[in-house]
C-alpha cells in the first residue's frame, strides 16, 4: 500500500509542477490500422520499455494475431527468457528492485493511452532534458521531477531547456539539442510516434474489431431506419 501511495504522490507532485511549463503538446497521428507502424512500435516497446514496464493486459498471442507477426519474428524480438506465447507481456524487473533503484516502481503501461492523451505521451517521451540536480541527470518538461531515466538519450541526443524569466518566475518555453543522437530528428520522432501508436492499440486491442465492424453496424442501422420509415408511411397512409 505504501508503494502505491508513494507512486501516486510522485505522480501528483510531478503533474503539479508540469503545469508551470508553457510548452504546448506536440501532435501525433494515431492509426491503429497501420500494422507496419504497430509492429515497429511493438519492437521499440520490447527493446526500450519492457525492461521496466509491463503490459499485463496484453498477451503475446493476442499481439501476434492482431499484428500478423510471423513465428520467427515473435521469437526473435519478443519471446525472451522464459516468456511463452500465452503469457502476458510482463517486465522481468521485480517491483522491489525498481523501487530501490528509481524510488518508485515503474507503472504498468496497459492503460496509459487511456489515462493520458496520445499527444501527451508523445511529447513526454521527447521532452527529457539535462538536469544535473536530478538523480538520473535528467528531468522532463511535461513531468517535472520525473523518476524515469531518459532511455532514448542515445537515439535523440541530449537537450537543454530554454528558460524564459519574467515576474520572478522561470518557465520552460522550449528544448534545444546539445548534441545529435544516433537518429535524425525526423526518424526519431517517427519511432516515438510508432511507439505511441502501439500503446494506443495495447490499451484496447478489441478496438481493431470494434472500429472495423462499427461502420457496417451504422450502415445497417441507417438501412433499417429507412425501411421502418417507409413501413410507417404505409401503415399511416390509409389512416390519413
XYZ file of C-alpha atoms in Angstrom:
240
model
C 0.000 0.000 0.000
C 2.848 2.372 0.848
C 4.436 1.686 -2.563
C 1.173 2.561 -4.350
C 0.686 5.685 -2.270
C 4.258 6.745 -2.967
C 3.786 6.349 -6.702
C 0.601 8.436 -6.766
C 2.166 11.122 -4.599
C 5.044 11.305 -7.064
C 2.579 11.435 -9.958
C 0.567 14.239 -8.387
C 3.673 16.214 -7.472
C 5.111 15.816 -10.948
C 1.826 16.819 -12.577
C 1.541 19.901 -10.412
C 4.999 21.065 -11.398
C 4.339 20.287 -15.060
C 1.571 22.930 -15.053
C 4.296 25.596 -14.771
C 5.651 24.615 -18.180
C 4.344 26.736 -21.048
C 5.407 24.270 -23.719
C 2.453 23.112 -25.833
C 1.902 19.436 -26.523
C 3.057 18.171 -29.901
C 0.504 16.465 -32.122
C 0.904 12.812 -33.043
C -1.051 10.946 -35.703
C -2.539 7.691 -34.406
C -3.794 4.940 -36.707
C -4.287 1.537 -35.087
C -4.988 0.002 -38.506
C -1.441 0.802 -39.660
C 0.013 -2.649 -38.965
C 3.542 -1.651 -40.017
C 3.529 1.201 -37.505
C 2.180 -1.089 -34.775
C 4.873 -3.683 -35.473
C 7.623 -1.064 -35.324
C 6.151 0.347 -32.110
C 5.948 -3.114 -30.551
C 9.642 -3.733 -31.252
C 10.536 -0.350 -29.729
C 8.499 -1.200 -26.632
C 10.228 -4.590 -26.304
C 13.700 -3.089 -26.729
C 13.411 0.094 -24.672
C 10.359 -0.111 -22.378
C 9.662 -3.700 -21.353
C 12.780 -3.882 -19.221
C 10.889 -1.774 -16.661
C 7.257 -1.511 -17.788
C 4.747 -4.338 -18.249
C 1.654 -4.614 -20.430
C -0.139 -7.054 -18.142
C -3.453 -6.868 -20.031
C -1.929 -7.828 -23.388
C -0.768 -11.341 -24.253
C 1.901 -12.178 -26.787
C -0.588 -14.414 -28.602
C -3.135 -11.597 -28.999
C -0.483 -9.192 -30.235
C 0.896 -11.773 -32.679
C -2.594 -12.373 -34.082
C -3.557 -8.707 -34.371
C -0.229 -7.527 -35.789
C 0.194 -10.552 -38.085
C 3.609 -11.381 -36.609
C 5.432 -14.358 -38.047
C 6.608 -17.009 -35.590
C 10.273 -16.315 -36.249
C 9.837 -12.582 -35.653
C 7.898 -13.225 -32.449
C 10.600 -15.497 -31.040
C 13.426 -13.200 -32.114
C 12.045 -9.856 -30.930
C 9.594 -10.652 -28.128
C 9.704 -14.118 -26.530
C 12.831 -13.657 -24.459
C 13.968 -15.664 -21.479
C 11.181 -17.899 -20.167
C 8.346 -15.992 -21.888
C 5.758 -18.133 -23.685
C 3.202 -17.338 -26.366
C 0.221 -17.333 -23.961
C 1.944 -15.162 -21.352
C 1.141 -11.537 -20.643
C 3.787 -9.048 -21.729
C 5.438 -8.594 -18.341
C 8.665 -6.915 -17.362
C 11.432 -9.072 -15.941
C 12.212 -6.404 -13.338
C 10.988 -7.014 -9.798
C 8.996 -4.160 -8.263
C 11.193 -4.137 -5.135
C 14.350 -3.735 -7.214
C 12.770 -0.983 -9.308
C 11.681 0.900 -6.204
C 15.181 0.665 -4.758
C 16.794 1.917 -7.985
C 14.279 4.564 -9.080
C 12.478 5.415 -5.840
C 9.160 4.157 -7.227
C 8.033 1.046 -9.094
C 7.519 1.768 -12.832
C 3.788 1.689 -13.654
C 2.152 -0.844 -15.929
C 1.520 0.717 -19.347
C -1.542 -1.299 -20.372
C -3.911 1.651 -19.965
C -1.508 4.581 -20.211
C -3.011 5.669 -23.555
C -6.453 5.853 -21.909
C -5.340 7.729 -18.798
C -3.105 10.067 -20.814
C -3.762 11.562 -24.248
C -1.505 10.232 -27.047
C -0.226 13.790 -27.633
C 0.943 13.926 -24.006
C 2.742 10.574 -24.223
C 4.409 11.636 -27.480
C 5.527 14.966 -26.003
C 6.667 13.362 -22.740
C 8.869 10.760 -24.432
C 10.584 13.530 -26.423
C 10.658 16.011 -23.538
C 13.684 14.938 -21.472
C 16.429 17.482 -20.831
C 19.708 17.602 -18.919
C 19.417 18.456 -15.222
C 22.479 17.625 -13.075
C 20.441 18.120 -9.894
C 18.277 15.077 -10.636
C 19.363 11.528 -9.614
C 19.345 10.321 -13.241
C 20.788 13.555 -14.592
C 17.601 14.451 -16.486
C 14.185 15.976 -15.952
C 11.158 16.252 -18.219
C 9.364 19.338 -19.488
C 5.981 17.635 -19.218
C 6.503 15.692 -15.968
C 8.775 17.643 -13.645
C 10.932 15.750 -11.124
C 10.405 12.574 -13.105
C 11.989 9.385 -11.741
C 12.324 7.716 -15.140
C 15.722 7.873 -16.880
C 15.946 9.046 -20.489
C 16.019 5.674 -22.250
C 16.129 7.340 -25.674
C 19.080 9.638 -24.904
C 21.469 7.830 -27.247
C 18.935 7.989 -30.084
C 17.575 11.504 -29.601
C 20.652 13.217 -28.228
C 20.874 15.441 -25.159
C 18.664 18.515 -24.782
C 18.786 21.563 -22.569
C 15.802 23.687 -21.525
C 15.174 27.125 -22.981
C 14.067 29.152 -19.966
C 12.197 32.442 -20.012
C 12.193 34.627 -16.920
C 9.503 37.124 -16.075
C 7.750 38.406 -12.997
C 10.101 36.468 -10.773
C 9.031 33.198 -12.399
C 11.076 30.878 -14.611
C 9.276 28.875 -17.262
C 10.479 26.335 -19.807
C 9.440 27.563 -23.250
C 11.329 25.040 -25.365
C 14.104 22.466 -25.632
C 17.324 22.769 -27.618
C 19.659 19.969 -28.684
C 23.105 19.940 -27.104
C 24.329 17.106 -29.308
C 22.884 14.933 -32.048
C 21.735 11.410 -31.272
C 22.113 8.282 -33.369
C 18.869 9.019 -35.250
C 17.991 12.118 -37.290
C 15.199 14.134 -35.600
C 12.562 13.095 -38.163
C 13.429 9.414 -37.797
C 13.435 9.619 -34.001
C 10.063 11.377 -33.966
C 8.696 8.656 -36.245
C 9.974 5.944 -33.913
C 8.290 7.577 -30.907
C 5.069 8.054 -32.896
C 5.056 4.331 -33.708
C 5.547 3.524 -30.018
C 2.633 5.773 -29.040
C 0.505 4.150 -31.741
C 1.318 0.726 -30.282
C 0.420 1.877 -26.753
C -2.924 3.165 -28.049
C -3.552 -0.275 -29.553
C -2.399 -2.052 -26.365
C -4.866 -0.048 -24.263
C -7.764 -1.679 -26.153
C -6.814 -4.429 -28.624
C -10.511 -5.082 -29.285
C -10.813 -1.670 -30.929
C -9.465 -3.212 -34.135
C -12.653 -5.280 -34.360
C -14.916 -2.641 -32.828
C -13.914 0.105 -35.252
C -13.940 -2.211 -38.256
C -17.369 -3.673 -37.503
C -18.811 -0.388 -36.262
C -19.072 1.215 -39.709
C -21.079 -1.747 -41.002
C -23.377 -1.580 -37.988
C -24.033 2.093 -38.738
C -24.889 1.265 -42.364
C -27.294 -1.476 -41.229
C -28.973 0.904 -38.771
C -29.403 3.543 -41.490
C -30.969 0.995 -43.848
C -33.197 -0.307 -41.045
C -34.303 3.219 -40.184
C -35.208 3.848 -43.830
C -37.208 0.587 -44.028
C -39.064 1.372 -40.806
C -39.823 4.877 -42.035
C -41.315 3.535 -45.273
C -43.264 0.944 -43.284
C -44.658 3.700 -41.075
C -45.746 5.614 -44.164
C -47.607 2.544 -45.456
C -49.349 1.985 -42.119
C -50.461 5.602 -41.819
C -51.411 6.063 -45.480
C -54.893 4.595 -45.122
C -55.496 6.272 -41.772
C -54.628 9.686 -43.126
